[in-house]
Amino acid sequence: MKTLGLLTSACAGLLLMTGCSTVATSAKVDGAEVSHEATPPAIVIKQVNVVTMTEANSVLRNANVVIDGTTITAINGPIPAGAKVIDGQGKWLMPGLIDMHVHNLVEGSVGNNYPTKGASIYFDNQDVMLLYVATGVTTAFELSGRVEHFGQRNQIVKGEVIGPRIALAALIDGRNSNRTASTPEQGRQAVRTAKGDGYEFIKVYSRLNQDTYHAIIDEAQKQDLKVVGHLPGAFKGETEQAFVPHFGLVAHAEEFSKQTDDYSAASAQHFAEMTKANGTWVIPNLSNLERITAQAKSLDAVRDLPSLPYVHPLMQDKWLTANQYHEGTSPKRVAYFESLVDFHVKLVKAFKAAGVPMLAGTDAGTSGIVWGYALHDELALLVDAGLTTEEALAAATRDAAKWLEIEDKIGTVEEGKFADLILLNSNPLDDITNTQDIAGVFFNGRWVDRATIDSMLAELAKKNAANIGKDAFLWSKIGER
């Protein structure tokens, strides 16, 4: 079982967030030093309905759930003296959500680099992570890992920022990538280097040749690194050759549509059968093509996003002024995207019929796909495509934790697991959109209520609005840095 370095978080430096570890910590909030008590009180959520998301998915009615530090210590057990009480009557407690495909903003350098230059683009990590906090996404799988992502994760682990657990995959491609490989030996060395650098997973990408792709997967197995990724274009017409032992997870349903010009139900069934035979799992990522298609039609698909004010102003400008999906668009292109949307639904139906395990992921960070918020869109699309509400929820909780090999720590509401939880006002099993009706969230035992979330979002929107249009936040000027 893998042990990810992200799994031990300390207390976040925010006054209204409680339920931290038992180690005394301090952090600065608005420039002031804030000390946290060494042993904060336990928390009990009283008389709450618990959607456990275990295999049996028992629903516990009017239960008392005790959180002590970072851990769920009791369900309907003794309540510690002095525990902080949260009224759960009429509410629903479920595991925090897991987005299995994200691209997080991190500091970096563009333009003319030189030794000692350092980063030229900076992001406030709490601003980036707030979108996950607001939407109850307590774990995220970063599929284009860079060294800066380790620093981002460390800020969360140290308690300087409240945010999700982050698993990191190193991307290897045939060209134009931080890690490139065009021969089998280069591919093997790239895997060994990624392992040495601390990455927990390998992502194979689109421009790998067949021999190098196979070598990467074989070496990843030797290095005990699971593999996720694309189906390289080199396999078009012989997709079966891409499905080799240890290729564990396809990152998009789109990977299948790139392998064929036949978007029929029979074609979807063919892909489902080969995927099932190899024991490979799939992230359908339906929201990706839905959003891409909408942007190809009109940039209003970005402008009208309710969550856009919470997106960093540099990204807002990029999505509206350098949108790759809208530039050069045409009715023919829109029709093509629409055909992909339809085929991906057929794929989901075929995967379900064949028994292919599916996980929820969004490609968050791609134009128009907002971190955190997009996962709720994905869940709704999965249900529309034929999954039950329970199956969709499992794809973003229990099953995702299982693929990451941290199911002993997260993914269900059980004693002994980390307190990564969402408190909802409505039952998500009745209607998948109820996952958006959030009363509060727990990130590693730290409680953030709805009023706090709304206040933080309002402040972030105000901050972003004040920077819209300034030179430092214009995508067209990014190369000048």
mmCIF file of C-alpha atoms in Angstrom, residues 105 123-135 302-317 319 369-374 450 452-466 468:
data_model
loop_
_atom_site.group_PDB
_atom_site.id
_atom_site.type_symbol
_atom_site.label_atom_id
_atom_site.label_comp_id
_atom_site.label_asym_id
_atom_site.label_seq_id
_atom_site.Cartn_x
_atom_site.Cartn_y
_atom_site.Cartn_z
ATOM 1 C CA LEU A 105 -1.925 26.707 -10.647
ATOM 2 C CA PHE A 123 -0.232 32.710 -7.024
ATOM 3 C CA ASP A 124 -1.602 32.880 -3.503
ATOM 4 C CA ASN A 125 -1.929 29.188 -2.724
ATOM 5 C CA GLN A 126 -4.867 29.750 -0.393
ATOM 6 C CA ASP A 127 -6.730 31.552 -3.176
ATOM 7 C CA VAL A 128 -6.125 28.563 -5.461
ATOM 8 C CA MET A 129 -7.162 26.016 -2.841
ATOM 9 C CA LEU A 130 -10.226 27.933 -1.630
ATOM 10 C CA LEU A 131 -12.175 26.690 -4.654
ATOM 11 C CA TYR A 132 -11.678 23.125 -3.438
ATOM 12 C CA VAL A 133 -12.610 24.088 0.112
ATOM 13 C CA ALA A 134 -15.813 25.757 -1.054
ATOM 14 C CA THR A 135 -16.907 22.679 -2.991
ATOM 15 C CA VAL A 302 -16.903 31.333 -19.783
ATOM 16 C CA ARG A 303 -18.252 34.804 -19.033
ATOM 17 C CA ASP A 304 -21.446 33.422 -17.543
ATOM 18 C CA LEU A 305 -19.825 30.903 -15.208
ATOM 19 C CA PRO A 306 -21.085 31.660 -11.677
ATOM 20 C CA SER A 307 -17.696 30.552 -10.330
ATOM 21 C CA LEU A 308 -15.620 32.740 -12.696
ATOM 22 C CA PRO A 309 -15.145 35.559 -10.143
ATOM 23 C CA TYR A 310 -13.196 33.119 -7.950
ATOM 24 C CA VAL A 311 -10.752 32.223 -10.735
ATOM 25 C CA HIS A 312 -7.403 34.013 -10.708
ATOM 26 C CA PRO A 313 -7.587 37.130 -12.953
ATOM 27 C CA LEU A 314 -4.691 35.944 -15.134
ATOM 28 C CA MET A 315 -6.623 32.767 -15.907
ATOM 29 C CA GLN A 316 -9.832 34.703 -16.464
ATOM 30 C CA ASP A 317 -8.018 36.799 -19.052
ATOM 31 C CA TRP A 319 -9.755 31.913 -20.953
ATOM 32 C CA ILE A 369 -13.192 24.156 -16.183
ATOM 33 C CA VAL A 370 -13.140 25.606 -12.674
ATOM 34 C CA TRP A 371 -11.407 23.762 -9.854
ATOM 35 C CA GLY A 372 -13.837 22.150 -7.429
ATOM 36 C CA TYR A 373 -17.001 23.377 -9.078
ATOM 37 C CA ALA A 374 -16.445 21.243 -12.185
ATOM 38 C CA ARG A 450 -21.096 27.838 5.113
ATOM 39 C CA THR A 452 -17.104 31.229 6.490
ATOM 40 C CA ILE A 453 -16.962 29.785 2.991
ATOM 41 C CA ASP A 454 -19.237 32.526 1.645
ATOM 42 C CA SER A 455 -17.209 35.233 3.369
ATOM 43 C CA MET A 456 -13.929 33.916 1.993
ATOM 44 C CA LEU A 457 -15.346 33.611 -1.522
ATOM 45 C CA ALA A 458 -16.680 37.164 -1.389
ATOM 46 C CA GLU A 459 -13.254 38.454 -0.360
ATOM 47 C CA LEU A 460 -11.584 36.472 -3.129
ATOM 48 C CA ALA A 461 -14.008 37.765 -5.766
ATOM 49 C CA LYS A 462 -13.374 41.329 -4.568
ATOM 50 C CA LYS A 463 -9.602 40.812 -4.715
ATOM 51 C CA ASN A 464 -9.763 39.314 -8.212
ATOM 52 C CA ALA A 465 -12.068 42.041 -9.528
ATOM 53 C CA ALA A 466 -9.631 44.709 -8.362
ATOM 54 C CA ILE A 468 -8.824 42.455 -13.682
#
